[in-house]
């Protein structure tokens, strides 16, 4: 679909009401592809930013396209619905939305949102690995867990050895 399916809020903002297309199944839309057409002009210091909003939640940045990066496949991590979803019985239901806006490129978070999410998943998996290793050596003293003082060194050495022996080991943390 093109931008004409979006309601223009002002010169630089557009919103797509998801009720128009999928109703309450908006959270089944996991990715979108956005791209600039050849006749769309955008200054080099500007970006076309994409946001999503579940009913009653704030907008969440998903990514952007620029003149130097004119297309992207963006993940749609829909936030949990929140707030008061319907104030009165005759009020129109609040729906999920996709927002698009022209913004200063410098003011946006990193455009490589997918890479940031992979790094976040990697950090969580490594942390989980450390926690599980430490837990296997824990003792209990009342309400406190007691671990050996050298536990971090032992874990890190074991982690490094596995990574050296098996190049596929670290790839398992990214999945």
PDB file of C-alpha atoms in Angstrom, residues 129-141 144-156 158-159 162:
ATOM      1  CA  UNK A 129      24.433 -19.067  30.835  1.00  0.00           C
ATOM      2  CA  UNK A 130      26.364 -17.344  33.632  1.00  0.00           C
ATOM      3  CA  UNK A 131      23.404 -17.539  36.009  1.00  0.00           C
ATOM      4  CA  UNK A 132      22.923 -21.262  35.366  1.00  0.00           C
ATOM      5  CA  UNK A 133      26.645 -21.939  35.868  1.00  0.00           C
ATOM      6  CA  UNK A 134      26.720 -19.962  39.129  1.00  0.00           C
ATOM      7  CA  UNK A 135      23.531 -21.595  40.374  1.00  0.00           C
ATOM      8  CA  UNK A 136      25.113 -25.032  40.086  1.00  0.00           C
ATOM      9  CA  UNK A 137      27.778 -23.983  42.634  1.00  0.00           C
ATOM     10  CA  UNK A 138      25.509 -22.050  45.019  1.00  0.00           C
ATOM     11  CA  UNK A 139      25.081 -22.803  48.660  1.00  0.00           C
ATOM     12  CA  UNK A 140      22.294 -21.384  50.818  1.00  0.00           C
ATOM     13  CA  UNK A 141      22.862 -19.460  54.035  1.00  0.00           C
ATOM     14  CA  UNK A 144      21.355 -15.609  50.860  1.00  0.00           C
ATOM     15  CA  UNK A 145      22.955 -17.570  48.052  1.00  0.00           C
ATOM     16  CA  UNK A 146      26.648 -18.208  48.581  1.00  0.00           C
ATOM     17  CA  UNK A 147      28.966 -18.696  45.582  1.00  0.00           C
ATOM     18  CA  UNK A 148      32.713 -19.350  45.454  1.00  0.00           C
ATOM     19  CA  UNK A 149      34.829 -16.199  45.014  1.00  0.00           C
ATOM     20  CA  UNK A 150      36.427 -17.436  41.799  1.00  0.00           C
ATOM     21  CA  UNK A 151      33.109 -18.352  40.140  1.00  0.00           C
ATOM     22  CA  UNK A 152      33.252 -15.579  37.509  1.00  0.00           C
ATOM     23  CA  UNK A 153      36.801 -16.496  36.510  1.00  0.00           C
ATOM     24  CA  UNK A 154      35.866 -20.173  36.243  1.00  0.00           C
ATOM     25  CA  UNK A 155      32.770 -19.404  34.182  1.00  0.00           C
ATOM     26  CA  UNK A 156      34.635 -17.044  31.831  1.00  0.00           C
ATOM     27  CA  UNK A 158      34.960 -22.303  30.521  1.00  0.00           C
ATOM     28  CA  UNK A 159      33.006 -19.986  28.209  1.00  0.00           C
ATOM     29  CA  UNK A 162      33.972 -23.734  24.555  1.00  0.00           C
TER      30      UNK A 162
END
